[in-house]
PDB file of C-alpha atoms in Angstrom:
ATOM      1  CA  MET A   1      20.073 -21.540   7.537  1.00 45.00           C
ATOM      2  CA  THR A   2      22.116 -19.724  10.151  1.00 52.00           C
ATOM      3  CA  GLU A   3      22.060 -16.000  10.217  1.00 63.00           C
ATOM      4  CA  VAL A   4      24.165 -14.420   7.444  1.00 70.00           C
ATOM      5  CA  TYR A   5      26.546 -11.619   8.358  1.00 82.00           C
ATOM      6  CA  LEU A   6      28.763 -10.100   5.640  1.00 90.00           C
ATOM      7  CA  THR A   7      31.961  -8.630   7.066  1.00 93.00           C
ATOM      8  CA  ASP A   8      33.150  -5.132   6.308  1.00 92.00           C
ATOM      9  CA  ASN A   9      35.899  -6.541   4.087  1.00 94.00           C
ATOM     10  CA  GLU A  10      33.326  -8.639   2.135  1.00 94.00           C
ATOM     11  CA  VAL A  11      31.024  -5.644   1.691  1.00 94.00           C
ATOM     12  CA  ASP A  12      33.896  -3.418   0.536  1.00 94.00           C
ATOM     13  CA  LEU A  13      35.020  -6.176  -1.860  1.00 95.00           C
ATOM     14  CA  LEU A  14      31.481  -6.351  -3.383  1.00 95.00           C
ATOM     15  CA  LYS A  15      31.403  -2.621  -3.800  1.00 93.00           C
ATOM     16  CA  HIS A  16      34.707  -2.792  -5.620  1.00 93.00           C
ATOM     17  CA  ASP A  17      33.327  -5.654  -7.816  1.00 94.00           C
ATOM     18  CA  PHE A  18      30.206  -3.695  -8.650  1.00 92.00           C
ATOM     19  CA  LEU A  19      32.252  -0.752  -9.785  1.00 90.00           C
ATOM     20  CA  SER A  20      34.946  -2.537 -11.707  1.00 92.00           C
ATOM     21  CA  GLN A  21      32.706  -5.179 -13.349  1.00 90.00           C
ATOM     22  CA  TYR A  22      29.548  -3.154 -14.044  1.00 86.00           C
ATOM     23  CA  GLY A  23      30.323   0.497 -13.456  1.00 82.00           C
ATOM     24  CA  TYR A  24      27.902   0.848 -10.510  1.00 84.00           C
ATOM     25  CA  ASP A  25      29.490   2.984  -7.803  1.00 86.00           C
ATOM     26  CA  PHE A  26      28.059   2.153  -4.364  1.00 88.00           C
ATOM     27  CA  THR A  27      31.135   3.265  -2.439  1.00 87.00           C
ATOM     28  CA  GLN A  28      29.253   6.272  -0.978  1.00 83.00           C
ATOM     29  CA  TYR A  29      26.057   4.391  -0.188  1.00 85.00           C
ATOM     30  CA  SER A  30      25.183   3.979   3.401  1.00 86.00           C
ATOM     31  CA  HIS A  31      27.405   1.061   4.535  1.00 87.00           C
ATOM     32  CA  ALA A  32      24.816  -0.314   6.982  1.00 89.00           C
ATOM     33  CA  SER A  33      21.948  -0.138   4.398  1.00 88.00           C
ATOM     34  CA  PHE A  34      24.100  -1.672   1.650  1.00 90.00           C
ATOM     35  CA  ARG A  35      25.145  -4.576   3.909  1.00 92.00           C
ATOM     36  CA  ARG A  36      21.633  -5.193   5.214  1.00 91.00           C
ATOM     37  CA  ARG A  37      20.077  -5.378   1.764  1.00 91.00           C
ATOM     38  CA  LEU A  38      22.856  -7.593   0.392  1.00 93.00           C
ATOM     39  CA  GLN A  39      22.466  -9.912   3.370  1.00 93.00           C
ATOM     40  CA  ARG A  40      18.718 -10.158   2.691  1.00 92.00           C
ATOM     41  CA  TYR A  41      19.448 -10.954  -0.993  1.00 93.00           C
ATOM     42  CA  PHE A  42      22.034 -13.564   0.085  1.00 94.00           C
ATOM     43  CA  ILE A  43      19.368 -15.348   2.110  1.00 92.00           C
ATOM     44  CA  LEU A  44      16.590 -14.841  -0.410  1.00 91.00           C
ATOM     45  CA  THR A  45      18.636 -16.496  -3.180  1.00 93.00           C
ATOM     46  CA  GLN A  46      19.861 -19.307  -0.873  1.00 92.00           C
ATOM     47  CA  ALA A  47      23.528 -18.697  -1.463  1.00 92.00           C
ATOM     48  CA  ASN A  48      25.595 -21.127   0.683  1.00 90.00           C
ATOM     49  CA  THR A  49      28.849 -19.181   1.023  1.00 93.00           C
ATOM     50  CA  PHE A  50      30.141 -15.701   0.391  1.00 94.00           C
ATOM     51  CA  GLU A  51      32.317 -17.131  -2.368  1.00 95.00           C
ATOM     52  CA  GLU A  52      29.345 -18.579  -4.160  1.00 95.00           C
ATOM     53  CA  PHE A  53      27.387 -15.315  -3.701  1.00 96.00           C
ATOM     54  CA  ARG A  54      30.226 -13.271  -5.156  1.00 96.00           C
ATOM     55  CA  TYR A  55      30.702 -15.658  -8.043  1.00 96.00           C
ATOM     56  CA  ARG A  56      27.069 -15.429  -9.011  1.00 96.00           C
ATOM     57  CA  LEU A  57      27.099 -11.636  -8.786  1.00 96.00           C
ATOM     58  CA  LEU A  58      30.082 -11.426 -11.121  1.00 95.00           C
ATOM     59  CA  ARG A  59      29.041 -14.175 -13.583  1.00 95.00           C
ATOM     60  CA  ASP A  60      25.226 -13.797 -13.814  1.00 95.00           C
ATOM     61  CA  GLU A  61      24.156 -10.345 -14.947  1.00 90.00           C
ATOM     62  CA  ALA A  62      20.482 -10.963 -14.267  1.00 90.00           C
ATOM     63  CA  TYR A  63      21.377 -12.037 -10.756  1.00 94.00           C
ATOM     64  CA  PHE A  64      23.446  -8.869 -10.290  1.00 93.00           C
ATOM     65  CA  GLU A  65      20.618  -6.644 -11.694  1.00 87.00           C
ATOM     66  CA  GLU A  66      18.225  -8.080  -9.194  1.00 89.00           C
ATOM     67  CA  ALA A  67      20.811  -7.377  -6.459  1.00 91.00           C
ATOM     68  CA  VAL A  68      20.906  -3.730  -7.587  1.00 87.00           C
ATOM     69  CA  SER A  69      17.069  -3.624  -7.381  1.00 82.00           C
ATOM     70  CA  GLN A  70      17.290  -4.932  -3.868  1.00 85.00           C
ATOM     71  CA  ILE A  71      19.939  -2.403  -2.869  1.00 85.00           C
ATOM     72  CA  SER A  72      18.362   0.626  -4.516  1.00 78.00           C
ATOM     73  CA  VAL A  73      14.698  -0.088  -3.743  1.00 70.00           C
ATOM     74  CA  VAL A  74      12.884   2.992  -2.376  1.00 72.00           C
ATOM     75  CA  VAL A  75       9.738   2.824  -0.253  1.00 74.00           C
ATOM     76  CA  THR A  76       7.137   4.635  -2.355  1.00 87.00           C
ATOM     77  CA  GLY A  77       3.443   4.970  -3.063  1.00 93.00           C
ATOM     78  CA  MET A  78       1.027   7.262  -4.854  1.00 98.00           C
ATOM     79  CA  PHE A  79       0.443  10.590  -3.084  1.00 98.00           C
ATOM     80  CA  ARG A  80       2.652   9.373  -0.237  1.00 94.00           C
ATOM     81  CA  ASP A  81       2.744  12.050   2.477  1.00 95.00           C
ATOM     82  CA  PRO A  82      -0.432  13.727   1.187  1.00 97.00           C
ATOM     83  CA  SER A  83       0.383  17.133   2.711  1.00 98.00           C
ATOM     84  CA  PHE A  84       3.433  17.281   0.490  1.00 98.00           C
ATOM     85  CA  TYR A  85       1.220  16.857  -2.540  1.00 98.00           C
ATOM     86  CA  ARG A  86      -1.257  19.423  -1.222  1.00 98.00           C
ATOM     87  CA  THR A  87       1.637  21.889  -0.989  1.00 98.00           C
ATOM     88  CA  LEU A  88       2.515  21.106  -4.598  1.00 98.00           C
ATOM     89  CA  ARG A  89      -1.091  21.752  -5.607  1.00 98.00           C
ATOM     90  CA  GLU A  90      -1.502  24.955  -3.714  1.00 98.00           C
ATOM     91  CA  SER A  91       1.926  26.603  -3.732  1.00 98.00           C
ATOM     92  CA  VAL A  92       3.980  25.166  -6.610  1.00 99.00           C
ATOM     93  CA  LEU A  93       1.676  24.445  -9.542  1.00 99.00           C
ATOM     94  CA  PRO A  94       0.352  28.021  -9.699  1.00 98.00           C
ATOM     95  CA  VAL A  95       3.957  29.166 -10.249  1.00 98.00           C
ATOM     96  CA  LEU A  96       4.668  26.448 -12.794  1.00 98.00           C
ATOM     97  CA  ALA A  97       1.550  27.547 -14.684  1.00 98.00           C
ATOM     98  CA  THR A  98       3.335  30.758 -15.647  1.00 98.00           C
ATOM     99  CA  TYR A  99       5.928  28.792 -17.768  1.00 98.00           C
ATOM    100  CA  PRO A 100       5.374  28.030 -21.414  1.00 98.00           C
ATOM    101  CA  LEU A 101       6.901  24.558 -20.889  1.00 98.00           C
ATOM    102  CA  VAL A 102       7.109  22.841 -17.520  1.00 99.00           C
ATOM    103  CA  ARG A 103      10.063  20.456 -16.986  1.00 99.00           C
ATOM    104  CA  ILE A 104      10.003  18.195 -13.906  1.00 99.00           C
ATOM    105  CA  TRP A 105      12.623  15.650 -12.888  1.00 99.00           C
ATOM    106  CA  HIS A 106      11.725  12.683 -10.678  1.00 98.00           C
ATOM    107  CA  ALA A 107      15.196  11.399  -9.687  1.00 97.00           C
ATOM    108  CA  GLY A 108      15.233   7.912  -8.260  1.00 94.00           C
ATOM    109  CA  CYS A 109      11.624   7.362  -9.405  1.00 94.00           C
ATOM    110  CA  ALA A 110      11.616   3.647  -8.447  1.00 91.00           C
ATOM    111  CA  THR A 111       8.498   1.939  -9.844  1.00 93.00           C
ATOM    112  CA  GLY A 112       6.824   5.183 -10.819  1.00 96.00           C
ATOM    113  CA  GLU A 113       4.071   5.802  -8.311  1.00 97.00           C
ATOM    114  CA  GLU A 114       5.114   9.334  -7.539  1.00 97.00           C
ATOM    115  CA  VAL A 115       5.613  10.429 -11.099  1.00 98.00           C
ATOM    116  CA  PHE A 116       2.105   9.239 -11.968  1.00 99.00           C
ATOM    117  CA  SER A 117       0.909  11.140  -8.922  1.00 98.00           C
ATOM    118  CA  MET A 118       2.521  14.270 -10.290  1.00 99.00           C
ATOM    119  CA  ALA A 119       0.975  13.696 -13.733  1.00 99.00           C
ATOM    120  CA  ILE A 120      -2.447  13.557 -12.088  1.00 99.00           C
ATOM    121  CA  LEU A 121      -1.760  16.844 -10.301  1.00 99.00           C
ATOM    122  CA  LEU A 122      -0.708  18.460 -13.578  1.00 99.00           C
ATOM    123  CA  HIS A 123      -3.773  17.053 -15.378  1.00 98.00           C
ATOM    124  CA  GLU A 124      -6.125  18.528 -12.752  1.00 98.00           C
ATOM    125  CA  ALA A 125      -4.307  21.888 -12.899  1.00 98.00           C
ATOM    126  CA  LYS A 126      -4.651  21.790 -16.682  1.00 98.00           C
ATOM    127  CA  LEU A 127      -0.857  21.846 -17.100  1.00 99.00           C
ATOM    128  CA  LEU A 128      -0.171  18.337 -18.277  1.00 99.00           C
ATOM    129  CA  HIS A 129      -0.330  19.223 -22.006  1.00 98.00           C
ATOM    130  CA  LYS A 130       2.552  21.656 -21.599  1.00 98.00           C
ATOM    131  CA  SER A 131       4.632  19.556 -19.177  1.00 99.00           C
ATOM    132  CA  LEU A 132       7.393  16.985 -19.581  1.00 98.00           C
ATOM    133  CA  LEU A 133       8.176  14.705 -16.656  1.00 99.00           C
ATOM    134  CA  TYR A 134      11.549  12.947 -16.632  1.00 98.00           C
ATOM    135  CA  ALA A 135      11.502   9.845 -14.479  1.00 98.00           C
ATOM    136  CA  THR A 136      14.906   8.295 -13.842  1.00 97.00           C
ATOM    137  CA  ASP A 137      16.353   5.517 -11.793  1.00 94.00           C
ATOM    138  CA  ILE A 138      19.646   3.564 -11.658  1.00 89.00           C
ATOM    139  CA  ASN A 139      18.003   0.223 -12.431  1.00 85.00           C
ATOM    140  CA  PRO A 140      16.747  -0.573 -15.982  1.00 87.00           C
ATOM    141  CA  GLY A 141      14.347  -3.218 -14.621  1.00 86.00           C
ATOM    142  CA  VAL A 142      12.724  -0.754 -12.290  1.00 89.00           C
ATOM    143  CA  ILE A 143      12.415   1.755 -15.023  1.00 94.00           C
ATOM    144  CA  GLU A 144      10.735  -0.745 -17.334  1.00 94.00           C
ATOM    145  CA  LYS A 145       8.190  -1.577 -14.577  1.00 93.00           C
ATOM    146  CA  ALA A 146       7.490   2.136 -14.050  1.00 95.00           C
ATOM    147  CA  ARG A 147       7.040   2.668 -17.788  1.00 96.00           C
ATOM    148  CA  GLN A 148       4.207   0.127 -17.853  1.00 97.00           C
ATOM    149  CA  GLY A 149       2.217   2.109 -15.328  1.00 97.00           C
ATOM    150  CA  ILE A 150       0.705  -1.051 -13.849  1.00 97.00           C
ATOM    151  CA  PHE A 151       0.179  -1.448 -10.117  1.00 97.00           C
ATOM    152  CA  PRO A 152      -1.637  -3.998  -7.917  1.00 96.00           C
ATOM    153  CA  ILE A 153      -5.339  -3.246  -7.579  1.00 97.00           C
ATOM    154  CA  SER A 154      -4.998  -4.097  -3.867  1.00 96.00           C
ATOM    155  CA  VAL A 155      -3.200  -0.748  -3.160  1.00 97.00           C
ATOM    156  CA  MET A 156      -5.675   1.433  -5.091  1.00 98.00           C
ATOM    157  CA  GLN A 157      -7.900   1.983  -2.054  1.00 97.00           C
ATOM    158  CA  GLN A 158      -4.958   3.376  -0.079  1.00 97.00           C
ATOM    159  CA  TYR A 159      -3.796   5.456  -3.027  1.00 98.00           C
ATOM    160  CA  SER A 160      -7.296   6.818  -3.432  1.00 98.00           C
ATOM    161  CA  ALA A 161      -7.322   7.838   0.242  1.00 98.00           C
ATOM    162  CA  ASN A 162      -3.935   9.522  -0.147  1.00 98.00           C
ATOM    163  CA  TYR A 163      -5.183  11.304  -3.272  1.00 98.00           C
ATOM    164  CA  LEU A 164      -8.240  12.688  -1.450  1.00 98.00           C
ATOM    165  CA  ALA A 165      -6.073  13.751   1.494  1.00 98.00           C
ATOM    166  CA  SER A 166      -3.824  15.619  -0.900  1.00 98.00           C
ATOM    167  CA  GLY A 167      -6.756  17.791  -2.079  1.00 98.00           C
ATOM    168  CA  GLY A 168      -7.964  15.616  -4.927  1.00 97.00           C
ATOM    169  CA  SER A 169     -11.604  16.007  -5.711  1.00 93.00           C
ATOM    170  CA  HIS A 170     -12.177  13.678  -8.649  1.00 96.00           C
ATOM    171  CA  ASP A 171     -12.936   9.932  -8.830  1.00 97.00           C
ATOM    172  CA  PHE A 172      -9.452   8.463  -8.515  1.00 98.00           C
ATOM    173  CA  SER A 173     -10.514   5.297 -10.323  1.00 97.00           C
ATOM    174  CA  SER A 174     -11.135   7.375 -13.518  1.00 98.00           C
ATOM    175  CA  TYR A 175      -7.339   7.563 -13.923  1.00 98.00           C
ATOM    176  CA  TYR A 176      -6.861   3.831 -14.453  1.00 98.00           C
ATOM    177  CA  ALA A 177      -8.380   0.740 -15.954  1.00 98.00           C
ATOM    178  CA  ALA A 178      -8.800  -2.196 -13.684  1.00 96.00           C
ATOM    179  CA  ASN A 179      -8.154  -5.686 -15.029  1.00 91.00           C
ATOM    180  CA  TYR A 180      -8.275  -8.630 -12.625  1.00 89.00           C
ATOM    181  CA  ASN A 181      -5.559  -7.981  -9.990  1.00 96.00           C
ATOM    182  CA  TYR A 182      -3.977  -4.989 -11.612  1.00 97.00           C
ATOM    183  CA  ALA A 183      -4.645  -1.328 -12.480  1.00 98.00           C
ATOM    184  CA  LYS A 184      -3.103   0.315 -15.538  1.00 98.00           C
ATOM    185  CA  PHE A 185      -2.917   4.095 -15.546  1.00 98.00           C
ATOM    186  CA  ASN A 186      -4.212   6.002 -18.526  1.00 97.00           C
ATOM    187  CA  GLU A 187      -1.927   6.677 -21.486  1.00 97.00           C
ATOM    188  CA  GLU A 188      -2.927  10.327 -21.277  1.00 97.00           C
ATOM    189  CA  LEU A 189      -0.724  10.409 -18.164  1.00 98.00           C
ATOM    190  CA  SER A 190       2.212   8.335 -19.369  1.00 97.00           C
ATOM    191  CA  ALA A 191       2.372  10.149 -22.702  1.00 98.00           C
ATOM    192  CA  ARG A 192       3.994  13.167 -20.929  1.00 98.00           C
ATOM    193  CA  ILE A 193       6.509  11.053 -18.997  1.00 98.00           C
ATOM    194  CA  VAL A 194      10.033  10.202 -20.288  1.00 98.00           C
ATOM    195  CA  PHE A 195      11.441   7.152 -18.500  1.00 98.00           C
ATOM    196  CA  ALA A 196      15.238   6.671 -18.604  1.00 97.00           C
ATOM    197  CA  THR A 197      18.102   5.212 -16.620  1.00 94.00           C
ATOM    198  CA  HIS A 198      20.232   7.673 -14.784  1.00 94.00           C
ATOM    199  CA  ASN A 199      22.899   7.116 -12.145  1.00 90.00           C
ATOM    200  CA  LEU A 200      22.922   9.934  -9.570  1.00 91.00           C
ATOM    201  CA  VAL A 201      26.402   8.818  -8.464  1.00 86.00           C
ATOM    202  CA  THR A 202      28.231   9.038 -11.824  1.00 86.00           C
ATOM    203  CA  ASP A 203      25.965  10.776 -14.402  1.00 90.00           C
ATOM    204  CA  ALA A 204      25.823  14.548 -15.068  1.00 90.00           C
ATOM    205  CA  SER A 205      22.892  16.909 -15.403  1.00 92.00           C
ATOM    206  CA  PHE A 206      20.990  16.363 -18.638  1.00 92.00           C
ATOM    207  CA  ASN A 207      18.524  19.321 -18.691  1.00 95.00           C
ATOM    208  CA  SER A 208      17.242  22.280 -16.699  1.00 97.00           C
ATOM    209  CA  PHE A 209      14.081  21.968 -14.648  1.00 99.00           C
ATOM    210  CA  GLN A 210      11.614  24.108 -12.764  1.00 99.00           C
ATOM    211  CA  LEU A 211      10.890  21.280 -10.251  1.00 99.00           C
ATOM    212  CA  ILE A 212      13.093  18.377  -9.094  1.00 99.00           C
ATOM    213  CA  LEU A 213      11.760  15.660  -6.790  1.00 98.00           C
ATOM    214  CA  CYS A 214      14.040  13.096  -5.165  1.00 97.00           C
ATOM    215  CA  ARG A 215      12.167  11.568  -2.225  1.00 95.00           C
ATOM    216  CA  ASN A 216      13.533   8.970   0.129  1.00 91.00           C
ATOM    217  CA  VAL A 217      16.727   8.392  -1.823  1.00 91.00           C
ATOM    218  CA  LEU A 218      19.352  10.554  -0.099  1.00 91.00           C
ATOM    219  CA  ILE A 219      18.810   8.772   3.193  1.00 88.00           C
ATOM    220  CA  TYR A 220      20.641   5.780   1.722  1.00 86.00           C
ATOM    221  CA  PHE A 221      23.744   7.893   0.812  1.00 89.00           C
ATOM    222  CA  GLU A 222      26.701   8.880   2.917  1.00 86.00           C
ATOM    223  CA  LYS A 223      27.211  12.629   3.607  1.00 88.00           C
ATOM    224  CA  GLU A 224      29.706  13.137   0.818  1.00 90.00           C
ATOM    225  CA  LEU A 225      27.455  11.606  -1.811  1.00 90.00           C
ATOM    226  CA  GLN A 226      24.450  13.504  -0.485  1.00 93.00           C
ATOM    227  CA  THR A 227      26.397  16.736  -1.039  1.00 93.00           C
ATOM    228  CA  ARG A 228      27.388  15.708  -4.531  1.00 93.00           C
ATOM    229  CA  VAL A 229      23.855  14.805  -5.513  1.00 95.00           C
ATOM    230  CA  LEU A 230      22.367  17.987  -4.014  1.00 96.00           C
ATOM    231  CA  ASN A 231      24.905  19.978  -6.082  1.00 96.00           C
ATOM    232  CA  LEU A 232      23.776  18.092  -9.153  1.00 97.00           C
ATOM    233  CA  PHE A 233      20.180  19.056  -8.434  1.00 98.00           C
ATOM    234  CA  ASP A 234      21.235  22.668  -7.792  1.00 97.00           C
ATOM    235  CA  ASN A 235      23.034  22.827 -11.137  1.00 96.00           C
ATOM    236  CA  SER A 236      19.977  21.291 -12.878  1.00 98.00           C
ATOM    237  CA  LEU A 237      17.409  23.606 -11.241  1.00 98.00           C
ATOM    238  CA  GLU A 238      16.525  26.922 -12.843  1.00 98.00           C
ATOM    239  CA  PRO A 239      16.573  30.108 -10.675  1.00 97.00           C
ATOM    240  CA  LEU A 240      13.350  30.282  -8.643  1.00 98.00           C
ATOM    241  CA  GLY A 241      12.810  26.500  -9.262  1.00 98.00           C
ATOM    242  CA  PHE A 242      11.648  24.072  -6.576  1.00 99.00           C
ATOM    243  CA  LEU A 243      13.311  21.105  -4.894  1.00 98.00           C
ATOM    244  CA  GLY A 244      11.395  18.403  -3.050  1.00 98.00           C
ATOM    245  CA  LEU A 245      12.900  15.707  -0.819  1.00 97.00           C
ATOM    246  CA  GLY A 246      11.643  12.885   1.402  1.00 94.00           C
ATOM    247  CA  SER A 247      10.185  13.366   4.924  1.00 91.00           C
ATOM    248  CA  LYS A 248      13.438  12.373   6.626  1.00 90.00           C
ATOM    249  CA  GLU A 249      15.728  14.416   4.282  1.00 94.00           C
ATOM    250  CA  SER A 250      16.839  17.980   4.330  1.00 93.00           C
ATOM    251  CA  ILE A 251      19.151  20.564   2.839  1.00 95.00           C
ATOM    252  CA  ARG A 252      19.515  22.263   6.219  1.00 88.00           C
ATOM    253  CA  PHE A 253      23.197  21.411   6.752  1.00 85.00           C
ATOM    254  CA  SER A 254      24.269  21.627   3.104  1.00 89.00           C
ATOM    255  CA  ASP A 255      25.705  24.536   1.154  1.00 88.00           C
ATOM    256  CA  LEU A 256      22.408  24.853  -0.625  1.00 90.00           C
ATOM    257  CA  ALA A 257      20.606  26.047   2.559  1.00 92.00           C
ATOM    258  CA  LYS A 258      21.527  29.731   2.126  1.00 94.00           C
ATOM    259  CA  ARG A 259      20.226  29.817  -1.447  1.00 95.00           C
ATOM    260  CA  TYR A 260      16.855  28.049  -0.823  1.00 97.00           C
ATOM    261  CA  THR A 261      13.838  28.962   1.251  1.00 96.00           C
ATOM    262  CA  PRO A 262      11.090  26.636   2.489  1.00 96.00           C
ATOM    263  CA  VAL A 263       7.846  26.782   0.507  1.00 97.00           C
ATOM    264  CA  VAL A 264       5.730  25.900   3.510  1.00 96.00           C
ATOM    265  CA  ALA A 265       6.951  25.349   7.070  1.00 93.00           C
ATOM    266  CA  GLY A 266       7.257  21.627   7.873  1.00 93.00           C
ATOM    267  CA  GLU A 267       7.251  20.383   4.295  1.00 97.00           C
ATOM    268  CA  LYS A 268      10.421  19.166   2.580  1.00 97.00           C
ATOM    269  CA  LEU A 269      10.000  21.526  -0.339  1.00 98.00           C
ATOM    270  CA  TRP A 270      12.259  24.479  -1.081  1.00 98.00           C
ATOM    271  CA  ARG A 271      12.474  27.295  -3.593  1.00 98.00           C
ATOM    272  CA  LYS A 272      15.765  28.363  -5.130  1.00 98.00           C
ATOM    273  CA  SER A 273      16.692  32.031  -5.039  1.00 95.00           C
ATOM    274  CA  LYS A 274      17.490  34.105  -8.122  1.00 83.00           C
TER     275      LYS A 274
END
């Protein structure tokens, strides 16, 4: 098959279709990222023409949902960027320990690796029993996968290394049961996690939190949408709460910058002022 290239007009038309047909607003997503991921899906599903591709997206909801998964997929992993999790251990959890109930929001949680990482941190800090972790994503299929807490056994060695680098001192394998090619994390961890669909583009705040994590999601948004989502987080975060972003993301040039201070220099973790 020759190389597929969706034109600007075709990409804009699909964005309009997604909004009018399904209510998914991708108009403020990075145009280049949106195009690249749709082109990959076009090739993957062996569509022959743009017209056929568009028809399938509009008429086959399962086909569309998989397209959304391809568009919104976030690179993730357990204890990814271990120094970030070490900072959570050493500088954030001692503060959260002073609250009677700890509420944490993982926005754009993807397949759940990072929310299970947080549950392990809370368990080791003896805070899990009084914590609620809200894990949300735009895609119902991704949320269902995250809810299962099942990951390939082939990645556990890397996750264990990340865990140790983040300051973990236990046997990482004690947190999951291995069965053939998969590892299922303990229900003690998942029992404190609430999985739900939430659209950062169109949905409002649904609670107040002491910690909000949204890592490696904002990089796929245009500037205007980044600002809107950061304001959503600001409105959802309690005074003196913490906000964590991905390694290539920042609040430096946003209106939030003057009301937030870095927790540790070099880490994408900030604390809100009073």
